[in-house]
Amino acid sequence: MSGIAPRLGIVILTYGESGVHAGLLESLWREGVEPERVLVVHNPARPGEPDPQLSRGCELLRAPRNLGYAGAMNLGIARMAERGADPVLLLTHDARLLPGSLGKMLEAAAEGERYGLLGPALVLAGSGEPFSFGGITRSNGTNAHRRQRPTADAAGVAACDWVDGGTILVRAAALAAAGGFDERFWSYCEEADLCLRVRRAGFGVGVALAAVAEQDPGGPKRPGAWTYLITRNGAEYARRAVGLRGVLTIELRAAWSVLYGLARVAARLVRRRPGGPGEPWAMAVGTARGAIDFLRGRWGPPPADLPGMGDLHNA
């Protein structure tokens, strides 16, 4: 690995006491990564939580509380800047690069010098079903994962508007030009926002198609918090990407989603549809409050009293 990227630094974001990062660390060791390259930033799920178990040589930065993705990753990025790392690989604890994929990402970065930020192709954990070949931003400011495999350029990279935050390889120059993550987002849409600033700074964003990582989307684990953050942050991202049209699109979609969610609640209450009313209620409330909080300028973590917070704690 040192022959390809001698200054590579790796930041892994962990959360809580699940220990799922252990499998990620083992996969990196099998690829020849030295523990000294790895920095683990830990978001605690509760005060007084024990530190995660790490291999000797890994550095640990413990956040004072759950800072979300943006704040915690910024801690890691700042530490890697002090180390002089370049490029920096950002990983969440549940990410899994398939064998050989790290080397393929680094090779694509070396050959595609215009790219400031790269991601791998993503598949769903367990099934291997393609999940994302990079993200696109539509003309109305909404985002979507590209599900069909695109055509790569000579470096093996398919340009896109943004990549998922679970696995990101970013050049130090791109970070210096664009800045880190906007911590007001807390979580969700912050990677799309960073990619937007990277592209506006003159760098490319793309997917190294030969590299593959498994992804386990977390939205279903926290339906209220997810819809809140996606709505609030999505409106702000849309504003930055396309202006007022984007804001109107997100706010109108949010209103429709709330009405649809309430209809689902009613159908489940009268047994016209299977399942309990808790999930659609949480999603409707999260969407409504996200739309309102965007307009009133409330940022940071989701409100603690939201229904459907799931596994989000200590924020």
PDB file of C-alpha atoms in Angstrom:
ATOM      1  CA  MET A   1       0.000   0.000   0.000  1.00  0.00           C
ATOM      2  CA  SER A   2       2.841   2.373   0.754  1.00  0.00           C
ATOM      3  CA  GLY A   3       4.044   2.134  -2.849  1.00  0.00           C
ATOM      4  CA  ILE A   4       0.696   3.435  -4.148  1.00  0.00           C
ATOM      5  CA  ALA A   5      -0.116   6.147  -1.621  1.00  0.00           C
ATOM      6  CA  PRO A   6       2.658   6.605   0.935  1.00  0.00           C
ATOM      7  CA  ARG A   7       0.761   9.402   2.720  1.00  0.00           C
ATOM      8  CA  LEU A   8      -2.638   7.709   2.805  1.00  0.00           C
ATOM      9  CA  GLY A   9      -4.590   8.359   5.997  1.00  0.00           C
ATOM     10  CA  ILE A  10      -7.780   6.571   7.010  1.00  0.00           C
ATOM     11  CA  VAL A  11     -10.517   7.966   9.269  1.00  0.00           C
ATOM     12  CA  ILE A  12     -13.118   5.546  10.623  1.00  0.00           C
ATOM     13  CA  LEU A  13     -16.224   6.908  12.328  1.00  0.00           C
ATOM     14  CA  THR A  14     -17.622   4.646  15.048  1.00  0.00           C
ATOM     15  CA  TYR A  15     -20.745   5.007  17.156  1.00  0.00           C
ATOM     16  CA  GLY A  16     -21.959   3.316  20.305  1.00  0.00           C
ATOM     17  CA  GLU A  17     -20.856  -0.053  21.642  1.00  0.00           C
ATOM     18  CA  SER A  18     -21.820  -2.327  18.746  1.00  0.00           C
ATOM     19  CA  GLY A  19     -18.228  -3.161  17.845  1.00  0.00           C
ATOM     20  CA  VAL A  20     -19.103  -3.456  14.149  1.00  0.00           C
ATOM     21  CA  HIS A  21     -15.895  -1.583  13.297  1.00  0.00           C
ATOM     22  CA  ALA A  22     -13.888  -4.717  14.103  1.00  0.00           C
ATOM     23  CA  GLY A  23     -14.794  -6.310  10.779  1.00  0.00           C
ATOM     24  CA  LEU A  24     -13.794  -3.153   8.919  1.00  0.00           C
ATOM     25  CA  LEU A  25     -10.417  -3.041  10.644  1.00  0.00           C
ATOM     26  CA  GLU A  26      -9.767  -6.683   9.835  1.00  0.00           C
ATOM     27  CA  SER A  27     -10.565  -6.069   6.174  1.00  0.00           C
ATOM     28  CA  LEU A  28      -8.086  -3.171   6.093  1.00  0.00           C
ATOM     29  CA  TRP A  29      -5.337  -5.269   7.689  1.00  0.00           C
ATOM     30  CA  ARG A  30      -5.898  -7.938   5.019  1.00  0.00           C
ATOM     31  CA  GLU A  31      -5.312  -5.274   2.368  1.00  0.00           C
ATOM     32  CA  GLY A  32      -1.929  -4.460   3.902  1.00  0.00           C
ATOM     33  CA  VAL A  33      -2.896  -1.230   5.714  1.00  0.00           C
ATOM     34  CA  GLU A  34      -0.680  -0.448   8.704  1.00  0.00           C
ATOM     35  CA  PRO A  35      -2.567   0.409  11.934  1.00  0.00           C
ATOM     36  CA  GLU A  36      -0.566   3.639  12.245  1.00  0.00           C
ATOM     37  CA  ARG A  37      -2.412   4.980   9.199  1.00  0.00           C
ATOM     38  CA  VAL A  38      -5.804   4.575  10.900  1.00  0.00           C
ATOM     39  CA  LEU A  39      -7.568   7.135  13.068  1.00  0.00           C
ATOM     40  CA  VAL A  40     -10.828   6.131  14.748  1.00  0.00           C
ATOM     41  CA  VAL A  41     -13.202   8.940  15.720  1.00  0.00           C
ATOM     42  CA  HIS A  42     -15.804   7.735  18.188  1.00  0.00           C
ATOM     43  CA  ASN A  43     -19.259   9.231  18.699  1.00  0.00           C
ATOM     44  CA  PRO A  44     -20.498   7.927  22.085  1.00  0.00           C
ATOM     45  CA  ALA A  45     -24.125   6.843  22.307  1.00  0.00           C
ATOM     46  CA  ARG A  46     -24.198   7.572  26.046  1.00  0.00           C
ATOM     47  CA  PRO A  47     -22.094   9.456  28.583  1.00  0.00           C
ATOM     48  CA  GLY A  48     -19.350   7.358  30.126  1.00  0.00           C
ATOM     49  CA  GLU A  49     -19.391   4.825  27.326  1.00  0.00           C
ATOM     50  CA  PRO A  50     -16.227   2.679  27.113  1.00  0.00           C
ATOM     51  CA  ASP A  51     -13.782   3.372  24.296  1.00  0.00           C
ATOM     52  CA  PRO A  52     -14.015   1.052  21.301  1.00  0.00           C
ATOM     53  CA  GLN A  53     -11.551  -1.821  21.162  1.00  0.00           C
ATOM     54  CA  LEU A  54      -8.797  -1.068  18.663  1.00  0.00           C
ATOM     55  CA  SER A  55      -5.687  -2.719  17.311  1.00  0.00           C
ATOM     56  CA  ARG A  56      -2.401  -1.467  18.729  1.00  0.00           C
ATOM     57  CA  GLY A  57      -1.109   1.428  16.670  1.00  0.00           C
ATOM     58  CA  CYS A  58      -4.519   2.915  15.807  1.00  0.00           C
ATOM     59  CA  GLU A  59      -5.172   6.388  17.132  1.00  0.00           C
ATOM     60  CA  LEU A  60      -8.469   7.167  18.869  1.00  0.00           C
ATOM     61  CA  LEU A  61     -10.250  10.507  19.058  1.00  0.00           C
ATOM     62  CA  ARG A  62     -13.293  10.454  21.305  1.00  0.00           C
ATOM     63  CA  ALA A  63     -15.963  13.084  20.685  1.00  0.00           C
ATOM     64  CA  PRO A  64     -17.455  14.688  23.814  1.00  0.00           C
ATOM     65  CA  ARG A  65     -20.932  13.588  22.652  1.00  0.00           C
ATOM     66  CA  ASN A  66     -22.581  12.319  19.489  1.00  0.00           C
ATOM     67  CA  LEU A  67     -21.535  15.007  16.993  1.00  0.00           C
ATOM     68  CA  GLY A  68     -23.173  13.300  14.050  1.00  0.00           C
ATOM     69  CA  TYR A  69     -21.297  12.424  10.886  1.00  0.00           C
ATOM     70  CA  ALA A  70     -20.242  15.947   9.953  1.00  0.00           C
ATOM     71  CA  GLY A  71     -18.755  17.081  13.254  1.00  0.00           C
ATOM     72  CA  ALA A  72     -16.993  13.807  13.980  1.00  0.00           C
ATOM     73  CA  MET A  73     -15.515  13.488  10.495  1.00  0.00           C
ATOM     74  CA  ASN A  74     -14.253  17.058  10.728  1.00  0.00           C
ATOM     75  CA  LEU A  75     -12.322  16.061  13.863  1.00  0.00           C
ATOM     76  CA  GLY A  76     -10.685  13.283  11.882  1.00  0.00           C
ATOM     77  CA  ILE A  77      -9.986  15.483   8.861  1.00  0.00           C
ATOM     78  CA  ALA A  78      -8.290  18.088  11.069  1.00  0.00           C
ATOM     79  CA  ARG A  79      -6.107  15.422  12.679  1.00  0.00           C
ATOM     80  CA  MET A  80      -5.139  14.003   9.294  1.00  0.00           C
ATOM     81  CA  ALA A  81      -4.197  17.496   8.121  1.00  0.00           C
ATOM     82  CA  GLU A  82      -1.827  17.712  11.101  1.00  0.00           C
ATOM     83  CA  ARG A  83      -0.301  14.402  10.030  1.00  0.00           C
ATOM     84  CA  GLY A  84       0.092  15.587   6.428  1.00  0.00           C
ATOM     85  CA  ALA A  85      -2.045  12.725   5.113  1.00  0.00           C
ATOM     86  CA  ASP A  86      -2.996  12.824   1.432  1.00  0.00           C
ATOM     87  CA  PRO A  87      -5.327  11.379   0.272  1.00  0.00           C
ATOM     88  CA  VAL A  88      -7.676  10.687   3.185  1.00  0.00           C
ATOM     89  CA  LEU A  89     -10.114   7.774   3.152  1.00  0.00           C
ATOM     90  CA  LEU A  90     -13.272   8.423   5.186  1.00  0.00           C
ATOM     91  CA  LEU A  91     -15.214   5.347   6.324  1.00  0.00           C
ATOM     92  CA  THR A  92     -18.193   4.672   8.571  1.00  0.00           C
ATOM     93  CA  HIS A  93     -17.861   1.698  10.904  1.00  0.00           C
ATOM     94  CA  ASP A  94     -20.327  -0.452   8.936  1.00  0.00           C
ATOM     95  CA  ALA A  95     -18.617   0.066   5.564  1.00  0.00           C
ATOM     96  CA  ARG A  96     -16.877  -2.923   3.996  1.00  0.00           C
ATOM     97  CA  LEU A  97     -14.574  -2.543   1.008  1.00  0.00           C
ATOM     98  CA  LEU A  98     -14.470  -5.770  -0.987  1.00  0.00           C
ATOM     99  CA  PRO A  99     -11.020  -7.384  -1.376  1.00  0.00           C
ATOM    100  CA  GLY A 100      -8.742  -5.370  -3.636  1.00  0.00           C
ATOM    101  CA  SER A 101     -11.079  -2.379  -3.761  1.00  0.00           C
ATOM    102  CA  LEU A 102      -8.885  -0.074  -1.684  1.00  0.00           C
ATOM    103  CA  GLY A 103      -6.006  -0.519  -4.125  1.00  0.00           C
ATOM    104  CA  LYS A 104      -8.355   0.064  -7.067  1.00  0.00           C
ATOM    105  CA  MET A 105      -9.616   3.321  -5.558  1.00  0.00           C
ATOM    106  CA  LEU A 106      -6.061   4.515  -5.016  1.00  0.00           C
ATOM    107  CA  GLU A 107      -5.071   3.548  -8.557  1.00  0.00           C
ATOM    108  CA  ALA A 108      -8.069   5.419  -9.973  1.00  0.00           C
ATOM    109  CA  ALA A 109      -7.133   8.477  -7.901  1.00  0.00           C
ATOM    110  CA  ALA A 110      -3.556   8.333  -9.179  1.00  0.00           C
ATOM    111  CA  GLU A 111      -4.648   8.017 -12.808  1.00  0.00           C
ATOM    112  CA  GLY A 112      -7.565  10.448 -12.634  1.00  0.00           C
ATOM    113  CA  GLU A 113      -5.739  13.456 -11.264  1.00  0.00           C
ATOM    114  CA  ARG A 114      -8.608  15.847 -11.964  1.00  0.00           C
ATOM    115  CA  TYR A 115     -10.779  14.066  -9.398  1.00  0.00           C
ATOM    116  CA  GLY A 116     -10.678  15.591  -5.928  1.00  0.00           C
ATOM    117  CA  LEU A 117     -13.099  13.099  -4.401  1.00  0.00           C
ATOM    118  CA  LEU A 118     -13.898   9.481  -5.261  1.00  0.00           C
ATOM    119  CA  GLY A 119     -16.213   6.783  -3.984  1.00  0.00           C
ATOM    120  CA  PRO A 120     -16.612   3.098  -4.849  1.00  0.00           C
ATOM    121  CA  ALA A 121     -19.596   1.413  -6.424  1.00  0.00           C
ATOM    122  CA  LEU A 122     -21.962   0.439  -3.614  1.00  0.00           C
ATOM    123  CA  VAL A 123     -23.897  -2.777  -3.096  1.00  0.00           C
ATOM    124  CA  LEU A 124     -26.357  -3.658  -0.352  1.00  0.00           C
ATOM    125  CA  ALA A 125     -24.808  -5.649   2.484  1.00  0.00           C
ATOM    126  CA  GLY A 126     -25.972  -9.240   2.455  1.00  0.00           C
ATOM    127  CA  SER A 127     -27.587  -9.332  -0.979  1.00  0.00           C
ATOM    128  CA  GLY A 128     -24.889  -7.725  -3.125  1.00  0.00           C
ATOM    129  CA  GLU A 129     -27.591  -5.833  -5.030  1.00  0.00           C
ATOM    130  CA  PRO A 130     -26.227  -2.674  -6.690  1.00  0.00           C
ATOM    131  CA  PHE A 131     -27.198   0.338  -4.605  1.00  0.00           C
ATOM    132  CA  SER A 132     -25.298   3.309  -5.980  1.00  0.00           C
ATOM    133  CA  PHE A 133     -22.930   4.161  -8.803  1.00  0.00           C
ATOM    134  CA  GLY A 134     -22.685   7.696  -7.474  1.00  0.00           C
ATOM    135  CA  GLY A 135     -25.346  10.298  -6.884  1.00  0.00           C
ATOM    136  CA  ILE A 136     -26.948  12.836  -9.188  1.00  0.00           C
ATOM    137  CA  THR A 137     -28.620  16.150  -8.417  1.00  0.00           C
ATOM    138  CA  ARG A 138     -31.635  16.853 -10.607  1.00  0.00           C
ATOM    139  CA  SER A 139     -32.458  20.267 -11.995  1.00  0.00           C
ATOM    140  CA  ASN A 140     -35.024  20.757  -9.201  1.00  0.00           C
ATOM    141  CA  GLY A 141     -32.393  20.177  -6.502  1.00  0.00           C
ATOM    142  CA  THR A 142     -33.460  16.678  -5.452  1.00  0.00           C
ATOM    143  CA  ASN A 143     -30.873  13.913  -5.122  1.00  0.00           C
ATOM    144  CA  ALA A 144     -30.921  10.316  -6.291  1.00  0.00           C
ATOM    145  CA  HIS A 145     -28.531   7.374  -6.351  1.00  0.00           C
ATOM    146  CA  ARG A 146     -27.560   6.226  -9.840  1.00  0.00           C
ATOM    147  CA  ARG A 147     -28.673   2.581  -9.982  1.00  0.00           C
ATOM    148  CA  GLN A 148     -27.442   1.637 -13.460  1.00  0.00           C
ATOM    149  CA  ARG A 149     -23.750   1.123 -14.108  1.00  0.00           C
ATOM    150  CA  PRO A 150     -22.432   4.118 -16.106  1.00  0.00           C
ATOM    151  CA  THR A 151     -19.544   4.328 -18.553  1.00  0.00           C
ATOM    152  CA  ALA A 152     -16.084   4.963 -17.083  1.00  0.00           C
ATOM    153  CA  ASP A 153     -13.379   7.235 -18.442  1.00  0.00           C
ATOM    154  CA  ALA A 154      -9.777   6.202 -19.129  1.00  0.00           C
ATOM    155  CA  ALA A 155      -9.002   6.229 -15.388  1.00  0.00           C
ATOM    156  CA  GLY A 156     -11.883   3.849 -14.686  1.00  0.00           C
ATOM    157  CA  VAL A 157     -13.932   6.620 -13.083  1.00  0.00           C
ATOM    158  CA  ALA A 158     -17.531   7.629 -13.800  1.00  0.00           C
ATOM    159  CA  ALA A 159     -18.144  11.281 -13.005  1.00  0.00           C
ATOM    160  CA  CYS A 160     -21.123  12.083 -10.774  1.00  0.00           C
ATOM    161  CA  ASP A 161     -22.457  14.915  -8.634  1.00  0.00           C
ATOM    162  CA  TRP A 162     -21.841  13.298  -5.235  1.00  0.00           C
ATOM    163  CA  VAL A 163     -20.945  10.040  -3.533  1.00  0.00           C
ATOM    164  CA  ASP A 164     -22.309   8.399  -0.393  1.00  0.00           C
ATOM    165  CA  GLY A 165     -20.576   9.291   2.861  1.00  0.00           C
ATOM    166  CA  GLY A 166     -19.919   5.691   3.922  1.00  0.00           C
ATOM    167  CA  THR A 167     -16.753   5.492   1.792  1.00  0.00           C
ATOM    168  CA  ILE A 168     -15.032   8.622   0.457  1.00  0.00           C
ATOM    169  CA  LEU A 169     -11.469   9.075  -0.778  1.00  0.00           C
ATOM    170  CA  VAL A 170     -10.604  12.774  -0.874  1.00  0.00           C
ATOM    171  CA  ARG A 171      -7.469  14.703  -1.802  1.00  0.00           C
ATOM    172  CA  ALA A 172      -6.031  17.161   0.704  1.00  0.00           C
ATOM    173  CA  ALA A 173      -6.064  19.889  -1.965  1.00  0.00           C
ATOM    174  CA  ALA A 174      -9.796  19.419  -2.491  1.00  0.00           C
ATOM    175  CA  LEU A 175     -10.443  19.652   1.239  1.00  0.00           C
ATOM    176  CA  ALA A 176      -8.269  22.747   1.485  1.00  0.00           C
ATOM    177  CA  ALA A 177     -10.168  24.411  -1.360  1.00  0.00           C
ATOM    178  CA  ALA A 178     -13.688  23.377  -0.377  1.00  0.00           C
ATOM    179  CA  GLY A 179     -13.413  23.105   3.399  1.00  0.00           C
ATOM    180  CA  GLY A 180     -14.701  20.231   5.502  1.00  0.00           C
ATOM    181  CA  PHE A 181     -18.253  19.136   6.175  1.00  0.00           C
ATOM    182  CA  ASP A 182     -20.860  21.721   7.154  1.00  0.00           C
ATOM    183  CA  GLU A 183     -21.653  20.750  10.748  1.00  0.00           C
ATOM    184  CA  ARG A 184     -25.051  22.426  10.632  1.00  0.00           C
ATOM    185  CA  PHE A 185     -26.249  19.430   8.606  1.00  0.00           C
ATOM    186  CA  TRP A 186     -25.166  17.073  11.432  1.00  0.00           C
ATOM    187  CA  SER A 187     -25.945  13.993   9.325  1.00  0.00           C
ATOM    188  CA  TYR A 188     -27.434  13.312   5.894  1.00  0.00           C
ATOM    189  CA  CYS A 189     -26.838  15.435   2.778  1.00  0.00           C
ATOM    190  CA  GLU A 190     -23.545  16.701   4.206  1.00  0.00           C
ATOM    191  CA  GLU A 191     -21.570  14.570   1.754  1.00  0.00           C
ATOM    192  CA  ALA A 192     -23.571  15.910  -1.192  1.00  0.00           C
ATOM    193  CA  ASP A 193     -22.907  19.432   0.060  1.00  0.00           C
ATOM    194  CA  LEU A 194     -19.162  18.757   0.345  1.00  0.00           C
ATOM    195  CA  CYS A 195     -19.120  17.299  -3.169  1.00  0.00           C
ATOM    196  CA  LEU A 196     -20.932  20.383  -4.455  1.00  0.00           C
ATOM    197  CA  ARG A 197     -18.233  22.635  -2.993  1.00  0.00           C
ATOM    198  CA  VAL A 198     -15.471  20.355  -4.270  1.00  0.00           C
ATOM    199  CA  ARG A 199     -16.890  20.581  -7.806  1.00  0.00           C
ATOM    200  CA  ARG A 200     -17.308  24.334  -7.562  1.00  0.00           C
ATOM    201  CA  ALA A 201     -13.675  24.563  -6.480  1.00  0.00           C
ATOM    202  CA  GLY A 202     -12.704  23.015  -9.822  1.00  0.00           C
ATOM    203  CA  PHE A 203     -12.234  19.348  -8.895  1.00  0.00           C
ATOM    204  CA  GLY A 204     -14.047  16.329 -10.269  1.00  0.00           C
ATOM    205  CA  VAL A 205     -16.198  13.942  -8.230  1.00  0.00           C
ATOM    206  CA  GLY A 206     -16.645  10.380  -9.361  1.00  0.00           C
ATOM    207  CA  VAL A 207     -16.954   6.661  -8.701  1.00  0.00           C
ATOM    208  CA  ALA A 208     -14.073   4.245  -9.237  1.00  0.00           C
ATOM    209  CA  LEU A 209     -16.162   1.513 -10.830  1.00  0.00           C
ATOM    210  CA  ALA A 210     -13.660  -1.294 -10.234  1.00  0.00           C
ATOM    211  CA  ALA A 211     -13.857  -0.691  -6.471  1.00  0.00           C
ATOM    212  CA  VAL A 212     -16.877  -2.067  -4.608  1.00  0.00           C
ATOM    213  CA  ALA A 213     -18.070  -1.522  -1.045  1.00  0.00           C
ATOM    214  CA  GLU A 214     -20.986  -2.941   0.884  1.00  0.00           C
ATOM    215  CA  GLN A 215     -23.451  -0.470   2.360  1.00  0.00           C
ATOM    216  CA  ASP A 216     -26.193  -0.895   4.966  1.00  0.00           C
ATOM    217  CA  PRO A 217     -28.502   2.149   4.746  1.00  0.00           C
ATOM    218  CA  GLY A 218     -29.438   3.337   8.227  1.00  0.00           C
ATOM    219  CA  GLY A 219     -32.664   5.217   7.515  1.00  0.00           C
ATOM    220  CA  PRO A 220     -35.038   2.372   8.496  1.00  0.00           C
ATOM    221  CA  LYS A 221     -33.366   2.177  11.922  1.00  0.00           C
ATOM    222  CA  ARG A 222     -34.369   5.775  12.743  1.00  0.00           C
ATOM    223  CA  PRO A 223     -37.395   6.718  10.586  1.00  0.00           C
ATOM    224  CA  GLY A 224     -38.324   9.946  12.384  1.00  0.00           C
ATOM    225  CA  ALA A 225     -34.797  11.296  12.618  1.00  0.00           C
ATOM    226  CA  TRP A 226     -34.006  10.223   9.056  1.00  0.00           C
ATOM    227  CA  THR A 227     -37.009  11.952   7.486  1.00  0.00           C
ATOM    228  CA  TYR A 228     -36.389  15.053   9.598  1.00  0.00           C
ATOM    229  CA  LEU A 229     -32.751  15.375   8.519  1.00  0.00           C
ATOM    230  CA  ILE A 230     -33.355  14.406   4.899  1.00  0.00           C
ATOM    231  CA  THR A 231     -36.101  17.029   4.621  1.00  0.00           C
ATOM    232  CA  ARG A 232     -34.382  19.874   6.464  1.00  0.00           C
ATOM    233  CA  ASN A 233     -30.920  19.255   5.057  1.00  0.00           C
ATOM    234  CA  GLY A 234     -32.279  18.383   1.629  1.00  0.00           C
ATOM    235  CA  ALA A 235     -33.978  21.761   1.407  1.00  0.00           C
ATOM    236  CA  GLU A 236     -30.750  23.556   2.304  1.00  0.00           C
ATOM    237  CA  TYR A 237     -28.730  21.485  -0.156  1.00  0.00           C
ATOM    238  CA  ALA A 238     -31.301  22.155  -2.889  1.00  0.00           C
ATOM    239  CA  ARG A 239     -31.098  25.880  -2.137  1.00  0.00           C
ATOM    240  CA  ARG A 240     -27.321  25.812  -2.503  1.00  0.00           C
ATOM    241  CA  ALA A 241     -27.416  23.670  -5.637  1.00  0.00           C
ATOM    242  CA  VAL A 242     -30.197  25.299  -7.685  1.00  0.00           C
ATOM    243  CA  GLY A 243     -31.651  28.160  -5.636  1.00  0.00           C
ATOM    244  CA  LEU A 244     -35.272  28.974  -4.819  1.00  0.00           C
ATOM    245  CA  ARG A 245     -36.638  26.336  -7.189  1.00  0.00           C
ATOM    246  CA  GLY A 246     -34.971  23.668  -5.092  1.00  0.00           C
ATOM    247  CA  VAL A 247     -36.419  24.982  -1.843  1.00  0.00           C
ATOM    248  CA  LEU A 248     -39.940  25.081  -3.273  1.00  0.00           C
ATOM    249  CA  THR A 249     -39.578  21.545  -4.626  1.00  0.00           C
ATOM    250  CA  ILE A 250     -38.460  20.089  -1.287  1.00  0.00           C
ATOM    251  CA  GLU A 251     -41.065  21.975   0.745  1.00  0.00           C
ATOM    252  CA  LEU A 252     -43.911  20.967  -1.574  1.00  0.00           C
ATOM    253  CA  ARG A 253     -42.758  17.351  -1.607  1.00  0.00           C
ATOM    254  CA  ALA A 254     -42.590  17.443   2.174  1.00  0.00           C
ATOM    255  CA  ALA A 255     -46.203  18.648   2.395  1.00  0.00           C
ATOM    256  CA  TRP A 256     -47.320  15.817   0.104  1.00  0.00           C
ATOM    257  CA  SER A 257     -45.296  13.267   2.083  1.00  0.00           C
ATOM    258  CA  VAL A 258     -46.895  14.379   5.354  1.00  0.00           C
ATOM    259  CA  LEU A 259     -50.398  13.987   3.935  1.00  0.00           C
ATOM    260  CA  TYR A 260     -49.518  10.590   2.479  1.00  0.00           C
ATOM    261  CA  GLY A 261     -47.978   9.509   5.787  1.00  0.00           C
ATOM    262  CA  LEU A 262     -51.069  10.517   7.734  1.00  0.00           C
ATOM    263  CA  ALA A 263     -53.200   8.529   5.289  1.00  0.00           C
ATOM    264  CA  ARG A 264     -50.987   5.493   5.969  1.00  0.00           C
ATOM    265  CA  VAL A 265     -51.428   6.020   9.708  1.00  0.00           C
ATOM    266  CA  ALA A 266     -55.206   6.086   9.327  1.00  0.00           C
ATOM    267  CA  ALA A 267     -55.227   2.982   7.113  1.00  0.00           C
ATOM    268  CA  ARG A 268     -53.220   1.040   9.665  1.00  0.00           C
ATOM    269  CA  LEU A 269     -55.344   2.220  12.579  1.00  0.00           C
ATOM    270  CA  VAL A 270     -58.505   0.851  10.925  1.00  0.00           C
ATOM    271  CA  ARG A 271     -56.694  -2.336   9.816  1.00  0.00           C
ATOM    272  CA  ARG A 272     -56.950  -1.540   6.124  1.00  0.00           C
ATOM    273  CA  ARG A 273     -53.195  -1.974   5.819  1.00  0.00           C
ATOM    274  CA  PRO A 274     -50.852  -4.336   7.692  1.00  0.00           C
ATOM    275  CA  GLY A 275     -48.493  -3.103  10.378  1.00  0.00           C
ATOM    276  CA  GLY A 276     -48.701  -0.596  13.187  1.00  0.00           C
ATOM    277  CA  PRO A 277     -49.080   3.159  12.822  1.00  0.00           C
ATOM    278  CA  GLY A 278     -45.805   4.008  14.591  1.00  0.00           C
ATOM    279  CA  GLU A 279     -43.471   4.099  11.582  1.00  0.00           C
ATOM    280  CA  PRO A 280     -45.623   6.211   9.217  1.00  0.00           C
ATOM    281  CA  TRP A 281     -46.459   8.544  12.106  1.00  0.00           C
ATOM    282  CA  ALA A 282     -42.765   9.019  12.900  1.00  0.00           C
ATOM    283  CA  MET A 283     -41.981   9.686   9.245  1.00  0.00           C
ATOM    284  CA  ALA A 284     -44.838  12.179   8.873  1.00  0.00           C
ATOM    285  CA  VAL A 285     -43.839  14.062  12.015  1.00  0.00           C
ATOM    286  CA  GLY A 286     -40.154  14.010  11.059  1.00  0.00           C
ATOM    287  CA  THR A 287     -40.898  15.343   7.586  1.00  0.00           C
ATOM    288  CA  ALA A 288     -43.189  18.107   8.856  1.00  0.00           C
ATOM    289  CA  ARG A 289     -40.768  19.284  11.510  1.00  0.00           C
ATOM    290  CA  GLY A 290     -37.823  19.104   9.106  1.00  0.00           C
ATOM    291  CA  ALA A 291     -39.645  21.327   6.611  1.00  0.00           C
ATOM    292  CA  ILE A 292     -40.579  23.809   9.335  1.00  0.00           C
ATOM    293  CA  ASP A 293     -37.141  23.837  10.943  1.00  0.00           C
ATOM    294  CA  PHE A 294     -35.480  24.587   7.618  1.00  0.00           C
ATOM    295  CA  LEU A 295     -37.660  27.691   7.312  1.00  0.00           C
ATOM    296  CA  ARG A 296     -36.909  28.774  10.873  1.00  0.00           C
ATOM    297  CA  GLY A 297     -33.169  28.064  10.570  1.00  0.00           C
ATOM    298  CA  ARG A 298     -32.824  25.340  13.199  1.00  0.00           C
ATOM    299  CA  TRP A 299     -29.690  23.234  12.577  1.00  0.00           C
ATOM    300  CA  GLY A 300     -27.689  20.526  14.302  1.00  0.00           C
ATOM    301  CA  PRO A 301     -29.046  17.197  15.581  1.00  0.00           C
ATOM    302  CA  PRO A 302     -32.732  16.300  15.293  1.00  0.00           C
ATOM    303  CA  PRO A 303     -34.983  17.319  18.207  1.00  0.00           C
ATOM    304  CA  ALA A 304     -34.769  14.770  21.009  1.00  0.00           C
ATOM    305  CA  ASP A 305     -38.568  14.534  21.300  1.00  0.00           C
ATOM    306  CA  LEU A 306     -39.103  13.329  17.730  1.00  0.00           C
ATOM    307  CA  PRO A 307     -40.848   9.965  17.447  1.00  0.00           C
ATOM    308  CA  GLY A 308     -38.824   7.310  15.659  1.00  0.00           C
ATOM    309  CA  MET A 309     -35.370   8.390  16.870  1.00  0.00           C
ATOM    310  CA  GLY A 310     -34.300   4.750  16.869  1.00  0.00           C
ATOM    311  CA  ASP A 311     -30.596   4.314  17.615  1.00  0.00           C
ATOM    312  CA  LEU A 312     -29.729   8.024  17.822  1.00  0.00           C
ATOM    313  CA  HIS A 313     -28.680   9.008  21.346  1.00  0.00           C
ATOM    314  CA  ASN A 314     -26.471  11.476  23.235  1.00  0.00           C
ATOM    315  CA  ALA A 315     -26.762  14.183  20.598  1.00  0.00           C
TER     316      ALA A 315
END
